Coordinates of C-alpha atoms and ligand atoms in Angstrom, one line a residue:
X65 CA 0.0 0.0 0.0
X66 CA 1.0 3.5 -1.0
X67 CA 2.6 5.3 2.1
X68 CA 0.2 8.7 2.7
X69 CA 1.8 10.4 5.5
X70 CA 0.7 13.7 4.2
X71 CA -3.3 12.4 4.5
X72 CA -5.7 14.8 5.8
X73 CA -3.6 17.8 5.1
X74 CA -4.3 20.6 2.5
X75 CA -1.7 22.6 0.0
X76 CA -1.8 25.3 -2.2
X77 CA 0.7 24.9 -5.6
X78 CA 1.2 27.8 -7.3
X79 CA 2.0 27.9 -11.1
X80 CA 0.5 24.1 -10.9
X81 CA -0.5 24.4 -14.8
X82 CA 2.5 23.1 -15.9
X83 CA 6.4 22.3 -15.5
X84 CA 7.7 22.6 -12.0
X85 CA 4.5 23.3 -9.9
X86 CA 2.6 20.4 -11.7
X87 CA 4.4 17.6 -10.5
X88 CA 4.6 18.7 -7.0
X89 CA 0.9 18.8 -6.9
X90 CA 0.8 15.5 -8.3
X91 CA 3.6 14.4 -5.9
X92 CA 1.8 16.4 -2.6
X93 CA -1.1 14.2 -3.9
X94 CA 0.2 11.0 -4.2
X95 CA 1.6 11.7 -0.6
X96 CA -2.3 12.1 0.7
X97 CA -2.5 16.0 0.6
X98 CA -5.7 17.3 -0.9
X99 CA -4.1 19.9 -3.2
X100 CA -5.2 23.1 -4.5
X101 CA -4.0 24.3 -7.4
X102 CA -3.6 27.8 -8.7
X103 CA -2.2 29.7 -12.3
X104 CA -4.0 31.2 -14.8
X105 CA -4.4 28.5 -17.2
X106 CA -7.6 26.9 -17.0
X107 CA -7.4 23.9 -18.7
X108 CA -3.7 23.4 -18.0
X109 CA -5.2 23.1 -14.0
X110 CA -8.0 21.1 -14.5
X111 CA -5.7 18.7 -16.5
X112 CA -4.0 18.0 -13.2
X113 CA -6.4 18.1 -11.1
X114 CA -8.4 15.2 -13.0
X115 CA -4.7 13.5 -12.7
X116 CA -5.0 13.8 -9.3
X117 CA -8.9 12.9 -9.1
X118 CA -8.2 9.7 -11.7
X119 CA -5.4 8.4 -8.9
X120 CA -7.6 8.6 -6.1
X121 CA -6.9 12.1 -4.7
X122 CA -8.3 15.1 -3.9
X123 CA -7.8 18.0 -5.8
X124 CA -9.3 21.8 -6.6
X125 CA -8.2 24.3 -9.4
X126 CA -8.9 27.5 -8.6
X127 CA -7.8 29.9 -11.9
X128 CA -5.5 32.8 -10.3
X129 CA -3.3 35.7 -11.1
X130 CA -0.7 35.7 -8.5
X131 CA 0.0 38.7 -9.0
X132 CA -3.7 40.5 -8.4
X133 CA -4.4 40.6 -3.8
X134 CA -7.9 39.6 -4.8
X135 CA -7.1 36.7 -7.0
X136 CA -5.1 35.7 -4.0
X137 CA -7.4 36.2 -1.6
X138 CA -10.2 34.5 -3.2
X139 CA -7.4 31.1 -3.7
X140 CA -7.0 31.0 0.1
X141 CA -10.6 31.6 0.7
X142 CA -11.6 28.7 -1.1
X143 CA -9.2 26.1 -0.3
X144 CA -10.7 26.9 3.3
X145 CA -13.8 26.6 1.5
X146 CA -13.6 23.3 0.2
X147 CA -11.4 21.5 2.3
X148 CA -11.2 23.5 5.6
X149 CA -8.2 23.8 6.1
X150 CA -4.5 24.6 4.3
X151 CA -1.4 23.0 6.0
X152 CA 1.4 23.7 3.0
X153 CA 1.5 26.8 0.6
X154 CA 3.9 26.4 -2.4
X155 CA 4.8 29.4 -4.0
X156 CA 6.4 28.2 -7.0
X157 CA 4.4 30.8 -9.9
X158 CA 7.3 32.1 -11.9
X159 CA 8.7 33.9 -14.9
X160 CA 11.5 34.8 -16.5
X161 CA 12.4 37.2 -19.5
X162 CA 15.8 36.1 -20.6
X163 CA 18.4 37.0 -23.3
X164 CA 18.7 41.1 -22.9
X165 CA 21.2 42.8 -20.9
X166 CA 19.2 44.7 -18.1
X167 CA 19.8 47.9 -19.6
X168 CA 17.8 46.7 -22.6
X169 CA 14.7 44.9 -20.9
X170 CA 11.3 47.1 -21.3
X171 CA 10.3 48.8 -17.7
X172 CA 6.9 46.3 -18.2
X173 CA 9.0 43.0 -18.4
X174 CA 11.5 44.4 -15.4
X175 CA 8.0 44.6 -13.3
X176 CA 6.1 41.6 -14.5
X177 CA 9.4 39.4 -13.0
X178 CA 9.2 41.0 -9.9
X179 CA 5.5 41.2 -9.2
X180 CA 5.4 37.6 -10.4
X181 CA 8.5 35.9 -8.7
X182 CA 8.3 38.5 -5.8
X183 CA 5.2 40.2 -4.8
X184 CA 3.4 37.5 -5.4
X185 CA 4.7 35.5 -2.6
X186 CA 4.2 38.4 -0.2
X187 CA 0.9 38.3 -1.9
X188 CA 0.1 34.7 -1.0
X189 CA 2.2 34.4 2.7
X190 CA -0.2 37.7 3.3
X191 CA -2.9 35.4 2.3
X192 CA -2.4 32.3 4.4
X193 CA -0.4 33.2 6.9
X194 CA -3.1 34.1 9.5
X195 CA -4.8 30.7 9.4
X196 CA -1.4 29.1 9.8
X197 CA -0.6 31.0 13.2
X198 CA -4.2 30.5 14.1
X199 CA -3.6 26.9 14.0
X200 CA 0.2 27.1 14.9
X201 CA 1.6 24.7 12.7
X202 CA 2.3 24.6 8.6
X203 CA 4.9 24.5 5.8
X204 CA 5.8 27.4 3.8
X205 CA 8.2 26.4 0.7
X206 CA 9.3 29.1 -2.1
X207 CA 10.6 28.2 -5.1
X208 CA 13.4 30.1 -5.9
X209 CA 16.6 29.2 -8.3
X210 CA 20.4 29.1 -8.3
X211 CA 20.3 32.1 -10.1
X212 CA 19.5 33.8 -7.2
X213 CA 23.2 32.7 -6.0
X214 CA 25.3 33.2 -9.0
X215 CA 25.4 35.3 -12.0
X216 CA 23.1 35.3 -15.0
X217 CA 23.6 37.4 -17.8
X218 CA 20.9 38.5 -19.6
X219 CA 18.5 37.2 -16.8
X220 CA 19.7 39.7 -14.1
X221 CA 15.9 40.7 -13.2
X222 CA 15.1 37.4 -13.1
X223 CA 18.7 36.8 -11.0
X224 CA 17.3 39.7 -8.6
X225 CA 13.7 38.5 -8.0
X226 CA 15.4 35.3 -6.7
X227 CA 18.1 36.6 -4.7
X228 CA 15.5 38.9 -3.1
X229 CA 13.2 36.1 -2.6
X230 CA 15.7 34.3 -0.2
X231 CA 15.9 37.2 2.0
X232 CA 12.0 37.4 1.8
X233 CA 12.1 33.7 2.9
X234 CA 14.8 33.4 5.8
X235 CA 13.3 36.6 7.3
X236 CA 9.5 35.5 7.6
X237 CA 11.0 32.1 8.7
X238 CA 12.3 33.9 11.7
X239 CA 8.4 36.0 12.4
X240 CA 7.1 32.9 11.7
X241 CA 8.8 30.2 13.5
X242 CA 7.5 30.8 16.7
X243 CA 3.9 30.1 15.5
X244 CA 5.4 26.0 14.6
X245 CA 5.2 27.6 10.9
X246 CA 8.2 26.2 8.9
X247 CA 9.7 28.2 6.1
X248 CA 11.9 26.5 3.2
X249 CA 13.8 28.1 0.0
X250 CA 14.1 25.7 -2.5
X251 CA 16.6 26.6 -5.2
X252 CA 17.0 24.5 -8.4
X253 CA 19.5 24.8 -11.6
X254 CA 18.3 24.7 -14.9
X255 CA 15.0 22.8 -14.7
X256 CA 13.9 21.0 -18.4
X257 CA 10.4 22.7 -18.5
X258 CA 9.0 25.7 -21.1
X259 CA 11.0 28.4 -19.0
X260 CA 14.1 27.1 -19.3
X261 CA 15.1 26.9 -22.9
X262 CA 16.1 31.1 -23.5
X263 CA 17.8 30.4 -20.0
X264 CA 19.7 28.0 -20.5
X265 CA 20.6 28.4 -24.5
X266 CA 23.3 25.5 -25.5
X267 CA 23.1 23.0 -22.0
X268 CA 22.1 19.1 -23.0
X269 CA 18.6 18.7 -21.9
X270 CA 18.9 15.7 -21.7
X271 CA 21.2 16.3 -18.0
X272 CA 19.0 19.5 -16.7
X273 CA 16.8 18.5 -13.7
X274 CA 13.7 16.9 -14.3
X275 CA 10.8 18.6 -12.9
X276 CA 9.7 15.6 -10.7
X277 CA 13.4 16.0 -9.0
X278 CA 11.9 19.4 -7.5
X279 CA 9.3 17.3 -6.6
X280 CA 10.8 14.7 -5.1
X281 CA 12.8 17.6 -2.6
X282 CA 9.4 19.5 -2.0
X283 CA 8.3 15.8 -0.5
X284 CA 11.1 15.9 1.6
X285 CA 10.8 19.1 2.6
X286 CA 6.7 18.5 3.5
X287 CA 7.2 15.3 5.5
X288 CA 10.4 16.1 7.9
X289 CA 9.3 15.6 11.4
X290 CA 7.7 19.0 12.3
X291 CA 10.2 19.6 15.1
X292 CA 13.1 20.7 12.8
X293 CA 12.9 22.6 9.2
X294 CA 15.3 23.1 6.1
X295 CA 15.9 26.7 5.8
X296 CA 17.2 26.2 1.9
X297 CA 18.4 23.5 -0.3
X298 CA 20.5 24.0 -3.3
X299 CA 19.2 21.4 -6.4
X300 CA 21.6 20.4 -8.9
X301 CA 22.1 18.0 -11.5
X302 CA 24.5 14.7 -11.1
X303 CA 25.9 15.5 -14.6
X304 CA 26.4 18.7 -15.8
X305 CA 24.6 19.9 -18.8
Ligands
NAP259 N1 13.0 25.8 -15.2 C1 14.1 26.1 -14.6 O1 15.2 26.0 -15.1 C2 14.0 26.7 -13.2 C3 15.1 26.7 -12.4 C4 15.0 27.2 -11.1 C5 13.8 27.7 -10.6 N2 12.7 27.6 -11.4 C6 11.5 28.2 -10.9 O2 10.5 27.2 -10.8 C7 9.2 27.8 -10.9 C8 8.4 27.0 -11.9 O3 9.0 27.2 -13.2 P1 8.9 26.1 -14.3 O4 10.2 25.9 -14.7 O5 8.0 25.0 -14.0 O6 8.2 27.1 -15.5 P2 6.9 26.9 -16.4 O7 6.8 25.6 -16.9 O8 7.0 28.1 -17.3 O9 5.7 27.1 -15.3 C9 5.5 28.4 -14.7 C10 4.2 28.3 -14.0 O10 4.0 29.6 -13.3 C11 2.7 30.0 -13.7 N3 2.5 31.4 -13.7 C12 3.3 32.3 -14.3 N4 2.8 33.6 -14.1 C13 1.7 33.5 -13.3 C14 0.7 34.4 -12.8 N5 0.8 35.7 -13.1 N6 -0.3 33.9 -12.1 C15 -0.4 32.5 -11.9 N7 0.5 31.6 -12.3 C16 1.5 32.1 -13.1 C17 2.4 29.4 -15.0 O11 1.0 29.2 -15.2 P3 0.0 30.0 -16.2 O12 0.8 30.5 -17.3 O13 -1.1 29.1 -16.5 O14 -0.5 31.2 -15.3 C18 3.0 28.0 -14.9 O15 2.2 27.1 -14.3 C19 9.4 29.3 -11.2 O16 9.3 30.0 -10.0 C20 10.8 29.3 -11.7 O17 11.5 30.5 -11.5 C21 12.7 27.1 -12.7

């Protein structure tokens, strides 16, 4: 028998549409979470959640702009809604606009990146947040990238979004720990999904991280015993592309 030791909990995925976010819902699933999952692509959410349905789970798409405090508000509301409860938020919605110096990239694609990468996790910790301390306990794991550790020309927006993201995250770790709320940064190379190609130009696919890898850490990170916490974890491939 499958091993569920996530049952009876509830998680939010952002970006879950596709790529990164969709296989940890799939994976929060198959672990026993009911999972709610958010992006603005309609039929790219209720794909997954009919995955998740077909395999016995429980699942909700809820279509959302991460970047709007409504949309938000509205994804929180109705995971309470429907399952009463959210134990894990994954804030993995992302963009990036590669292949211009920064001096080139239009003022709208410098903001979409950060509102996207940035705000909207403020956005959705804003959101949650005051159910989790209500209940004292929960798990809240960011998605961010090595490229918030190293240089990236021609993705330095994308670079800063990610860097700024870990300070978001070991900060509100620290408000938020005495609560029993958990904060993790999760921060993978390149990644073979649709926003990876501009990034990563000539690197072997066939070596980049698959997105089940991120997965397979998120699952890690969502059943540790809830006494201790992984600030951050670095992800990168065995062989380099
Ligand atoms: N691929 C890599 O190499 C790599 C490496 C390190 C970190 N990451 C990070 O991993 C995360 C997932 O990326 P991915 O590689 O899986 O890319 P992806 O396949 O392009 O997926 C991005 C997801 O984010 C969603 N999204 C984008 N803007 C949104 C918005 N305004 N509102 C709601 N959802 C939005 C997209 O859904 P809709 O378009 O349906 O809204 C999609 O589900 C990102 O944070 C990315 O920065 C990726």
């Amino acid at each position: 028998m499958a091993e569920t030791p996530l049952q009876g909990q509830v998680s939010i995925v952002t970006g879950a549409s596709q790529g990164i976010g969709r296989a940890v819902a799939l994976r929060l699933a198959q672990l026993g979470s009911a999972v709610v999952v958010a992006a603005r692509n309609q039929a790219g959410l209720e794909a997954v959640v009919h995955e998740i349905e077909q395999s016995g789970g429980r699942a909700l798409a809820v279509r959302t702009d991460v970047r709007s405090p409504e949309a938000v508000a509205k994804l929180a509301a109705a995971a309470l809604q429907s399952f009463g409860r959210i134990d894990i938020l994954v804030n993995n919605a992302g963009i990036g606009h590669f292949g211009s110096p920064l001096h080139e990239m239009p003022p709208e694609a410098f903001a979409a990146t950060m509102e996207t990468n940035l705000g909207a996790v403020y956005l959705a910790i804003r959101a949650v947040a005051p159910h989790l301390i209500q209940r004292r306990c929960g798990h809240i794991i960011n998605i961010a990238s090595l490229a918030g550790h190293n240089p990236l020309p021609g993705g330095a927006a994308y670079a800063a979004s990610k860097a700024a993201l870990h300070g978001l995250s070991v900060s509100v770790a620290e408000e938020l720990r005495g609560y029993g709320i958990r904060v993790s940064l999760v921060c993978p190379g390149s990644v073979d999904t649709d926003l990876s190609p501009d990034l990563v130009g000539g690197k072997d696919r066939g070596k980049m991280l698959r997105p089940d890898d991120i997965a397979h850490v998120v699952a890690m990170l969502a059943t540790q015993t809830s006494q201790s916490f992984v600030s951050e974890v670095l992800i990168r491939p065995t062989l380099k592309p």
